[in-house]
Coordinates of C-alpha atoms in Angstrom, one line a residue:
Chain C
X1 CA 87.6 71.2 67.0
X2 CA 86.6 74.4 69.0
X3 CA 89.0 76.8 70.5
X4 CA 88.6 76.7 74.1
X5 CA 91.7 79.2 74.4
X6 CA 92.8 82.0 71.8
X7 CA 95.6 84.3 72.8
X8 CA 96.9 86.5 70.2
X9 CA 100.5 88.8 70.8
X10 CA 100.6 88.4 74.5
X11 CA 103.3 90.2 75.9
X12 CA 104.2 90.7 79.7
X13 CA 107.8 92.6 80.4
X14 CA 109.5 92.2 83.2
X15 CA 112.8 93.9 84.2
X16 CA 114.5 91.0 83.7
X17 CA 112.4 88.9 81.7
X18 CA 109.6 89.1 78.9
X19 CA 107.2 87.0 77.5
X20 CA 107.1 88.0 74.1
X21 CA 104.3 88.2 71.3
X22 CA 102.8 84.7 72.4
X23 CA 99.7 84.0 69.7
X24 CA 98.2 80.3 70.4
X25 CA 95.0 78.5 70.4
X26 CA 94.2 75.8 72.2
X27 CA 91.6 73.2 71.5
X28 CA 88.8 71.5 73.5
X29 CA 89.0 68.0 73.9
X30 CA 92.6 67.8 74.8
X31 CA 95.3 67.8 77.2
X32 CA 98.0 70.3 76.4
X33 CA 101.6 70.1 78.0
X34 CA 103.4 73.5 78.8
X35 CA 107.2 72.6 79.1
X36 CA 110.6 74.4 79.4
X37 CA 113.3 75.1 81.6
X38 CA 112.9 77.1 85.4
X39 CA 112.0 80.3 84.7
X40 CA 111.2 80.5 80.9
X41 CA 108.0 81.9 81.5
X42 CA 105.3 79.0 81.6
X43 CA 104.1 80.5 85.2
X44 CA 104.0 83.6 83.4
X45 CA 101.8 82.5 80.9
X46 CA 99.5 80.5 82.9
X47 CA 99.5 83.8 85.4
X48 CA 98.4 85.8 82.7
X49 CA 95.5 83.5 81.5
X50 CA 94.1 83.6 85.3
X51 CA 94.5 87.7 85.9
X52 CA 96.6 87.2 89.0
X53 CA 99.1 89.0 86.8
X54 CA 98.2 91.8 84.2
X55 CA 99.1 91.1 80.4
X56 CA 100.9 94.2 79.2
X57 CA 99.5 93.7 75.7
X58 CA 97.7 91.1 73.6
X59 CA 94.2 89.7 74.2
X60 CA 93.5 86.6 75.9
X61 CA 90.1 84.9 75.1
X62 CA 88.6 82.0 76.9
X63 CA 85.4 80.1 75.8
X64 CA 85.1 83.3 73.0
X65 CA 84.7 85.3 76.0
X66 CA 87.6 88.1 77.4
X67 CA 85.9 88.1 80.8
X68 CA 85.9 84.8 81.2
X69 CA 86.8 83.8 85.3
X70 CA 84.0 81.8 86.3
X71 CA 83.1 78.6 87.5
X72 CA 84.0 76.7 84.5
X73 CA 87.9 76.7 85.1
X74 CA 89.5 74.6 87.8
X75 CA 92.9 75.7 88.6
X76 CA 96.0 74.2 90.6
X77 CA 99.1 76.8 91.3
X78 CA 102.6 76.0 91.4
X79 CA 102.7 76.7 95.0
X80 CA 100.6 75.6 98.3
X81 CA 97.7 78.4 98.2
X82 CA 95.3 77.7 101.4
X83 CA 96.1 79.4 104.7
X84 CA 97.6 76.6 105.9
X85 CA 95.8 76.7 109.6
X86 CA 92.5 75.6 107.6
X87 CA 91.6 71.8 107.5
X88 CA 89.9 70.1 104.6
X89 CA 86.5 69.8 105.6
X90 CA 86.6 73.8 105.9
X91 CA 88.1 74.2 102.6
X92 CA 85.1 72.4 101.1
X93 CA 82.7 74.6 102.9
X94 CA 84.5 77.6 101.6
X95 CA 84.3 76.6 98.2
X96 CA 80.6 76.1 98.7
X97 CA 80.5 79.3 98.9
X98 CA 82.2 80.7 96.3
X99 CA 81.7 78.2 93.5
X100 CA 77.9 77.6 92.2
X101 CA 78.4 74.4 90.9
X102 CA 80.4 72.8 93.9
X103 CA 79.7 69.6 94.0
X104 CA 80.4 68.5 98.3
X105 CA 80.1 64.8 97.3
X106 CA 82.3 64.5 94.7
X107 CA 84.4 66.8 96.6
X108 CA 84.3 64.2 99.9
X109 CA 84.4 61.3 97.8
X110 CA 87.8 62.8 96.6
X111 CA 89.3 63.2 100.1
X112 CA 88.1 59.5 100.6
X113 CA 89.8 58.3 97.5
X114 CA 93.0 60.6 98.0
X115 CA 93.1 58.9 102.1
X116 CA 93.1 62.6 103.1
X117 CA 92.2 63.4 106.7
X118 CA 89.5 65.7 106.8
X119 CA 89.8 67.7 109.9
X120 CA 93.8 68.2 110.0
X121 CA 95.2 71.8 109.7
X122 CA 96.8 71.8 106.0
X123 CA 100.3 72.9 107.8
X124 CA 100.2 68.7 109.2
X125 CA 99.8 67.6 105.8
X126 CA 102.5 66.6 103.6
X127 CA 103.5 68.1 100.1
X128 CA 102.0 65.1 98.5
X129 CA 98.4 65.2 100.8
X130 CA 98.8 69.2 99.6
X131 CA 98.9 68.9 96.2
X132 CA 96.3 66.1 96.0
X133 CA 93.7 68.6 98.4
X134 CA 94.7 71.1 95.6
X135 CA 93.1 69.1 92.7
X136 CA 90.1 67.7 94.1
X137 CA 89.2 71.4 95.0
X138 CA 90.1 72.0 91.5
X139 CA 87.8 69.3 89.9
X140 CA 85.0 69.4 92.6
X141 CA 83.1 72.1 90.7
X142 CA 82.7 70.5 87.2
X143 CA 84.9 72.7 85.4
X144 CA 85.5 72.6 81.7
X145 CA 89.3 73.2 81.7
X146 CA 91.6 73.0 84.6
X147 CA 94.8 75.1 84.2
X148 CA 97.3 73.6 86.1
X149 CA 101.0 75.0 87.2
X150 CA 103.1 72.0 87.8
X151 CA 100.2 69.7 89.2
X152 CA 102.5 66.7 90.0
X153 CA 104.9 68.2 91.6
X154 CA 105.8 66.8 95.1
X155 CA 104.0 63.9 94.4
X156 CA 105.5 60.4 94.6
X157 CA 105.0 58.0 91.1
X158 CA 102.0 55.9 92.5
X159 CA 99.9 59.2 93.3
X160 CA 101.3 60.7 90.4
X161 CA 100.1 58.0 88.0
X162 CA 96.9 58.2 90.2
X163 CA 96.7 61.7 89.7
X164 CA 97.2 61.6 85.8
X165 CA 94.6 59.0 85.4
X166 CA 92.4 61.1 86.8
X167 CA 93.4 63.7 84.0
X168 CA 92.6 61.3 81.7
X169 CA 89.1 60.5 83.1
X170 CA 88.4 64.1 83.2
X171 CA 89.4 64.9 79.2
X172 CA 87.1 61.9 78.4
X173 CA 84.5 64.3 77.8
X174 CA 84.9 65.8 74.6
X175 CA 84.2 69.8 75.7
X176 CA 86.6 69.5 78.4
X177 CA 90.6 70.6 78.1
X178 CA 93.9 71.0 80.5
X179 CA 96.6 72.7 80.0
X180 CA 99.3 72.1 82.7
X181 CA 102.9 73.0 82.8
X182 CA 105.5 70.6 84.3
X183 CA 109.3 69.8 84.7
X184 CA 108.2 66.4 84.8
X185 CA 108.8 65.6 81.2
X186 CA 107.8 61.8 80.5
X187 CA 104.6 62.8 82.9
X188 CA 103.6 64.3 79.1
X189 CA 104.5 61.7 76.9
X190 CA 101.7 59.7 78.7
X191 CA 98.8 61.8 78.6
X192 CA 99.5 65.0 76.6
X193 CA 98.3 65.5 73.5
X194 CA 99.7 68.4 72.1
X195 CA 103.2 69.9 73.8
X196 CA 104.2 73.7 73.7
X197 CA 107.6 73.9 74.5
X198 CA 108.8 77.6 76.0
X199 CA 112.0 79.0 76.1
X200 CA 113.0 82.6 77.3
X201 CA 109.2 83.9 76.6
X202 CA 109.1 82.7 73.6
X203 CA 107.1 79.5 72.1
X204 CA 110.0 77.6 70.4
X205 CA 107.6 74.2 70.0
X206 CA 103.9 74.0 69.5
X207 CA 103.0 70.3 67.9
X208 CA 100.7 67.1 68.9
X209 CA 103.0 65.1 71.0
X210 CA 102.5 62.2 68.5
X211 CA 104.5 64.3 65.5
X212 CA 107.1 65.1 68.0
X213 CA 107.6 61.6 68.7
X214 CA 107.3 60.2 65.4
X215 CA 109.0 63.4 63.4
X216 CA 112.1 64.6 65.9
X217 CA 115.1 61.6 66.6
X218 CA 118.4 61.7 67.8
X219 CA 121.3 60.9 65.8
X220 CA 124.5 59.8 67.7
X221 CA 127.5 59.9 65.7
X222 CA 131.3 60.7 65.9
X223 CA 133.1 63.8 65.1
X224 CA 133.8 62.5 61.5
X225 CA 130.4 61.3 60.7
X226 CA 129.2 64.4 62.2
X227 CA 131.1 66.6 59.6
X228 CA 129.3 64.7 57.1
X229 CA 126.1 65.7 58.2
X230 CA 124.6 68.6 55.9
X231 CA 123.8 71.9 58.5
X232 CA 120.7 71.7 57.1
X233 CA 120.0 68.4 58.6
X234 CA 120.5 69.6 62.0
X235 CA 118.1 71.3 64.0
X236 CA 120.3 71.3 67.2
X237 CA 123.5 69.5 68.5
X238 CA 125.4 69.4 71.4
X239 CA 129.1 68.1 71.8
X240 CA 130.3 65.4 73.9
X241 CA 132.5 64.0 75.3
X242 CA 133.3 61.1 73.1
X243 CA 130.4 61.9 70.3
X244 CA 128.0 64.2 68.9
X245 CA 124.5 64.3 69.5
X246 CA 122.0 65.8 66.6
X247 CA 118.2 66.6 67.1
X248 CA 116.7 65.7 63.8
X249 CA 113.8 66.4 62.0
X250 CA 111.6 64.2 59.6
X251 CA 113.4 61.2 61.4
X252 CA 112.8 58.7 58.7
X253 CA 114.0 61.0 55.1
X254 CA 117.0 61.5 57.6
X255 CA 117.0 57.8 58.3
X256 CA 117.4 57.1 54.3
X257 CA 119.5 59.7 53.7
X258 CA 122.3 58.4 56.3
X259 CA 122.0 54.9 56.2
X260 CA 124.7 54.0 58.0
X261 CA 124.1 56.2 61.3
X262 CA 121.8 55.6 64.2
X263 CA 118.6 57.8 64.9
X264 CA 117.0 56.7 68.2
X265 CA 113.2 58.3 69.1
X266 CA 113.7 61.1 71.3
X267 CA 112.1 61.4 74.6
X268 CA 110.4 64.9 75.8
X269 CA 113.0 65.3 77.9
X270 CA 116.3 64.8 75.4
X271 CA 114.3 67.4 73.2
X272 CA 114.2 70.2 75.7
X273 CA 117.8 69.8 77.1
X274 CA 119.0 69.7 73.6
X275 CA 116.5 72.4 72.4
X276 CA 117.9 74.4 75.0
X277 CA 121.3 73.5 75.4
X278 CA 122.2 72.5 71.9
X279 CA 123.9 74.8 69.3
X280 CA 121.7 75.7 66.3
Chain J
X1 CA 82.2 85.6 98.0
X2 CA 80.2 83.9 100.9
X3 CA 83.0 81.7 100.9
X4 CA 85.9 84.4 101.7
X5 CA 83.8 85.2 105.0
X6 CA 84.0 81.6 105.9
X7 CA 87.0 81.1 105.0
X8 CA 88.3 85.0 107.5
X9 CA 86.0 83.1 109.9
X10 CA 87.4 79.9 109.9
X11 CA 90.9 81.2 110.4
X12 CA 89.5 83.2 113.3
X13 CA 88.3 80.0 114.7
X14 CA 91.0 78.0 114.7
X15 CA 93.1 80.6 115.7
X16 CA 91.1 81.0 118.9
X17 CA 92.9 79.2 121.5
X18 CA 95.7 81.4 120.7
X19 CA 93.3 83.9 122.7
X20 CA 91.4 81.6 125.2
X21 CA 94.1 83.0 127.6
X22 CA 93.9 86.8 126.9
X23 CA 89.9 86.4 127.2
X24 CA 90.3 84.7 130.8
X25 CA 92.9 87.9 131.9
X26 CA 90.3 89.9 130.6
X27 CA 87.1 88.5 132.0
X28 CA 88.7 88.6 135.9
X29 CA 90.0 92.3 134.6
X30 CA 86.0 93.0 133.9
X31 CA 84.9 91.3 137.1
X32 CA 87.2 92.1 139.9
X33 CA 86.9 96.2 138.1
X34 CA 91.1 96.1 137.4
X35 CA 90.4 98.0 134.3
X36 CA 88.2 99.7 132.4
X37 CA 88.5 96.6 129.7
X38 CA 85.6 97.9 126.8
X39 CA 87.9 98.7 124.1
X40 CA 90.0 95.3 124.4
X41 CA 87.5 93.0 122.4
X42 CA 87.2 94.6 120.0
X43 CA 90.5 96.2 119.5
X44 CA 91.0 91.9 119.8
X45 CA 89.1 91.5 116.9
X46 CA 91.3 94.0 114.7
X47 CA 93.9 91.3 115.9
X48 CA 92.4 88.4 114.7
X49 CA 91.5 90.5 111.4
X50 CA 95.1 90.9 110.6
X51 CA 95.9 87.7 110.8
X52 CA 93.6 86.2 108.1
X53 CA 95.4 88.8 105.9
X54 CA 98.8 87.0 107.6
X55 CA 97.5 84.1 106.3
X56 CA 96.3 85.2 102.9
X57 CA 99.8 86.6 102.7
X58 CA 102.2 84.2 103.8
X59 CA 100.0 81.2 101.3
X60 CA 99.9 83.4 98.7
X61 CA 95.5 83.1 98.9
X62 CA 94.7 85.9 97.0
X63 CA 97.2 84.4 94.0
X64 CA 94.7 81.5 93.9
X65 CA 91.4 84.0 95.4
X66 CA 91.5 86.3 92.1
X67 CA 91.1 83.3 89.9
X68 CA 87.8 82.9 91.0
X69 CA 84.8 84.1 89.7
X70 CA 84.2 88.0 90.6
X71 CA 87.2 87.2 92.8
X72 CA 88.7 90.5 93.3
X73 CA 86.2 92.1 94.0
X74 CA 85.2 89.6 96.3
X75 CA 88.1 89.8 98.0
X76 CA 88.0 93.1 99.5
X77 CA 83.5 93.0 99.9
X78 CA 84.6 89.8 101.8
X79 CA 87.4 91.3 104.2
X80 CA 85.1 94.3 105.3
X81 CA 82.2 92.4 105.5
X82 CA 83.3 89.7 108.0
X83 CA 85.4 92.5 109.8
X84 CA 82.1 93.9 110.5
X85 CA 80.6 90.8 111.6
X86 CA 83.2 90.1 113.9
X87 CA 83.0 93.8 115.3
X88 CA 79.3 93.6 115.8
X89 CA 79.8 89.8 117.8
X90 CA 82.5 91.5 119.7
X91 CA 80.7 94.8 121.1
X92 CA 78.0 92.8 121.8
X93 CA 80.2 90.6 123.9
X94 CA 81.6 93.7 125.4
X95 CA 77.7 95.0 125.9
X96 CA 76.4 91.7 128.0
X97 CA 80.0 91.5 130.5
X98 CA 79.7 94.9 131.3
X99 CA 76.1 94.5 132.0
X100 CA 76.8 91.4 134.0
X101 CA 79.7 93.2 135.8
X102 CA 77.6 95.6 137.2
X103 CA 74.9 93.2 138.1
X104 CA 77.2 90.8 139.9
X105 CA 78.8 94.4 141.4
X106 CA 75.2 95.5 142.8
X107 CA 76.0 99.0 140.7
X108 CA 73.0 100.5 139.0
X109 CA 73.3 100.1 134.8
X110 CA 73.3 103.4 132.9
X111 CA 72.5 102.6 129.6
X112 CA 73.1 105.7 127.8
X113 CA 76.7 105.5 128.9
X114 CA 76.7 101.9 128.2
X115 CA 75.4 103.1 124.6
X116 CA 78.0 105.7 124.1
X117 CA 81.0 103.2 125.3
X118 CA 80.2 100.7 122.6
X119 CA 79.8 103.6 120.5
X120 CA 83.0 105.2 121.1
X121 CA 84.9 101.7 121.1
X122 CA 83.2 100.5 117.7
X123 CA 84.4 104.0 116.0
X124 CA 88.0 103.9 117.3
X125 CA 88.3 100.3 116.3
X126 CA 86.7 101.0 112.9
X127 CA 89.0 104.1 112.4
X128 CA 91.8 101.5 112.7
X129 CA 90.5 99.5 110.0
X130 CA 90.1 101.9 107.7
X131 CA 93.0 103.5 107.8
X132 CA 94.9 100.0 107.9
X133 CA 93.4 97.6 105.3
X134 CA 94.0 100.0 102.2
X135 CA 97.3 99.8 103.1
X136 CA 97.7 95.9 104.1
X137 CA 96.1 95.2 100.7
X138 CA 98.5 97.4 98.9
X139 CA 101.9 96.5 101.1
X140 CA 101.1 93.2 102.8
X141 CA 101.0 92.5 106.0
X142 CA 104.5 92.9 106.9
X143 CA 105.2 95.9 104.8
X144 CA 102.3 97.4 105.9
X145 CA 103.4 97.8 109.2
X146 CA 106.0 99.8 108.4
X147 CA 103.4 101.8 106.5
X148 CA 101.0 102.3 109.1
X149 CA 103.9 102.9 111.3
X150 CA 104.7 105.9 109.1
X151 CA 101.4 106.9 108.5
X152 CA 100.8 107.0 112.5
X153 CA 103.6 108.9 113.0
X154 CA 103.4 111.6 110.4
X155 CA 99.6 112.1 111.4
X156 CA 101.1 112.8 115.5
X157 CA 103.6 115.1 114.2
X158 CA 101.0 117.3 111.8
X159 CA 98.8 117.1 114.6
X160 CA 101.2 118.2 117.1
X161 CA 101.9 121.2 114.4
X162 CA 98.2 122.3 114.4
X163 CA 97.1 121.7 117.8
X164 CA 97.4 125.3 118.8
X165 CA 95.2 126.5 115.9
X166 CA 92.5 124.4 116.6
X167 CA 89.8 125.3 119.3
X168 CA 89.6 121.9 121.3
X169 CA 87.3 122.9 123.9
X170 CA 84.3 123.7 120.5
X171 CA 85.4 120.2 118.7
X172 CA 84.5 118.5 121.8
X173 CA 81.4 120.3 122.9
X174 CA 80.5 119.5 118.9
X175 CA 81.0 116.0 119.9
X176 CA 79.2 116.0 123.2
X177 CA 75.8 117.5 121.3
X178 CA 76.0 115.5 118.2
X179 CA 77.7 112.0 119.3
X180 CA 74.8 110.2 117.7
X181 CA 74.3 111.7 114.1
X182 CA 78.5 112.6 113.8
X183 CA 79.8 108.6 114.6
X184 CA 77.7 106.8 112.7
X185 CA 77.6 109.1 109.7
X186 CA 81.5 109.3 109.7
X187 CA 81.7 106.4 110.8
X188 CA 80.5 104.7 107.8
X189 CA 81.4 107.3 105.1
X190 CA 84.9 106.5 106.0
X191 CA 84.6 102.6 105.8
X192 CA 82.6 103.4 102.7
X193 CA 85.9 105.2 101.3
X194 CA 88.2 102.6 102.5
X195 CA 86.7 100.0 100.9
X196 CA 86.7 101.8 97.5
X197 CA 90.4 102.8 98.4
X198 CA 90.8 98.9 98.8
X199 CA 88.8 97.7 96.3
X200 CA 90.8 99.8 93.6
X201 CA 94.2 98.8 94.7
X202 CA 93.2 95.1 94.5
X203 CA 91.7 95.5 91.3
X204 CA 94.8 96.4 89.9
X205 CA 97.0 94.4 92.0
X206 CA 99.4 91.7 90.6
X207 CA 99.8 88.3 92.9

């Protein structure tokens, strides 16, 4: 598989906040799921890969290229982006103009398939109409990777499951990639192929989403049985109320190893909170 | 970047009602000779400018703009480019009522005046621009207007320092003799260095 994105030691500080020595590649042909918690620098990240922030240090490569904003990246930000006193129809007329290979067909055929009015200002459209405007703009040029900030946000399950299929229509071509970043955790375990999982700048979790399924569990125990669990065992745990919960690792040696205990799979979303929350 | 002038122009459009009224006030200004009303279309235009960059600002546009290919560059090539097709539709406008003014007035039309009116106008209204979209790219629109504010200001008070050295009398007899070489040629040598003023704060600018 090619590398459709190679970022070696990004770094971007903030007062506040840094994102820290990132190095990742990503591969063409899949989907790739940025999660972590509010703030832990995913918009940061994806920021940096589209130059609407400037990297501090590091070197970001797209398609082998470092100059690499063209026509051939489709993107969707976190928040609503066109003047809002612009209807659709205009939109697609701008984009005309700015992207070679916009495609006004597909483009209308999307606001058809979406049921979005064309000739409503944006301001009368609601968060859900938004968001969907935002992604057939995105995908009406042909691009070969969309990079995506929290596309499904704001969207209610039927669109979103609308909206994800058409993800998966769009990776069905092998040269073609997404990255997108999302709160909405089990969103990923559908479609995502590999997960990065961020935490306070850092890259805590970079695995195919299948390994994280089939390698990470959760072990619920008691306070005794959890004293008989070797530390080295435990990748994370986090005390309850009336038991212990343990993020494990190589779910099924740890399965052998303590017969007597329960180890459930672990959802996307179990992982973070306890990757985050959890004691080491 | 043919799209960033449609998209200024679009904004324009549909923000045109706002200013159906203000027209009408200003069309029975022209007719029933009120005012002397040549500088208020264009000086409406440097309106209607500023607030495509409201609404770049307030939807966060150039966040998404940059992302696209050449798009900061296009950005700024864009703004000055439809701010001088917007100028040019405006004095025109300006040009054809004051020439219908004085035919529906019976007064004879002096078309070297005429000329140096729309002259005069363009030139203030492009002195405006130039000194205000560096700023508005660098500061927004809302902080720019404390900028500008500022700016305005401190230019008064120097000039209110040097008045008394500076022959008036000789800087307007210069103008008199050379009004058509000295406001086009500064004219656009200024706009020339405000859009590279522009173009480098953009170019560097973080959304």
């Amino acid at each position: 598989m090619k590398n459709i994105i190679e970022i070696k030691n990004l770094v971007k500080k903030y007062d506040n906040f840094t994102l820290g020595g990132l190095s990742l590649d990503i591969p063409s042909g899949c989907i790739i799921g940025l999660i972590g918690e509010n703030g832990a620098g995913k918009t940061t990240l994806i920021k940096c890969l589209l130059n609407i922030i400037k990297k501090d240090q590091g070197e970001i490569k797209i398609f082998g290229k470092s100059n690499y904003l063209n026509d051939d990246i489709g993107v969707v930000l976190d928040n609503m982006f066109f003047p809002e006193i612009l209807k659709p129809y205009e939109i697609g007329k701008i984009m005309q103009g700015i992207y070679q290979n916009w495609d006004t067909e597909l483009f209308n055929n999307y606001l058809k398939e979406f049921e979005l009015p064309t000739n409503k200002p944006i301001k009368e459209l609601s968060k859900g109409m938004r968001k969907k405007l935002e992604i057939a703009t995105a995908l009406s040029h042909h691009p070969k990777l969309l990079i995506l900030d929290e596309p499904t946000s704001g969207l209610d399950p039927v669109v979103r499951s609308e909206v994800l299929d058409l993800f998966l229509e769009f990776i069905q071509d092998e040269d073609k990639s997404i990255i997108l970043s999302t709160h909405i955790t089990s969103d990923l375990e559908h479609i995502a192929d590999k997960i990065i999982f961020i935490d306070e700048g850092k890259i805590v979790l970079n695995e195919m989403r299948d390994d994280i399924i089939d390698d990470y569990g959760i072990l619920k125990c008691s306070k005794e049985e959890f004293k008989n669990i070797k530390k080295e065992d435990i990748v994370r745990y986090k005390q309850n109320k009336y038991n212990y919960e343990v993020l494990v690792k190589n779910k099924k040696e740890i399965k052998k190893k303590y017969k007597k205990m329960v180890i459930d799979n672990i959802t996307l979303e179990e992982l973070m909170v306890l990757m985050i929350k959890g004691e080491a | 970047m043919l799209g960033f002038i449609k998209k200024d122009l679009f904004i324009i459009k549909n923000n045109l009602k706002f200013i159906g009224l203000i027209f009408i006030v200003y069309l029975l200004m022209a007719f029933t000779n009120k005012m002397d009303v040549t500088f208020l279309l264009p000086f409406l235009s440097v309106v209607l400018m500023i607030s495509t960059f409201s609404y770049d600002d307030f939807n966060n546009w150039n966040a998404y703009a940059v992302t696209m290919p050449k798009g900061r560059a296009n950005i700024v090539k864009a703004k000055y480019l439809s701010t001088l097709i917007l100028l040019v539709i405006s004095t025109i406008i300006v040009t054809i009522i004051s020439i219908l003014v004085s035919l529906v007035n019976k007064k004879p039309i002096n078309y070297s005046e005429l000329l140096l009116m729309m002259s005069v106008t363009m030139y203030t209204t492009a002195l405006v621009l130039v000194i205000m979209y560096p700023i508005i790219f660098k500061f927004g629109v809302e902080k720019g207007r404390i900028a500008i504010f500022i700016l305005i200001f401190g230019i008064a008070i120097l000039g209110g320092l040097f008045i008394d050295y500076i022959n008036l009398s000789s800087v307007v007899k210069l103008l008199d003799k050379y009004w058509q070489i000295i406001i086009p040629v500064t004219g656009i040598g200024l706009i020339y260095i405000s859009y590279i003023i522009s173009k480098r704060i953009v170019m560097k600018k973080e959304y």
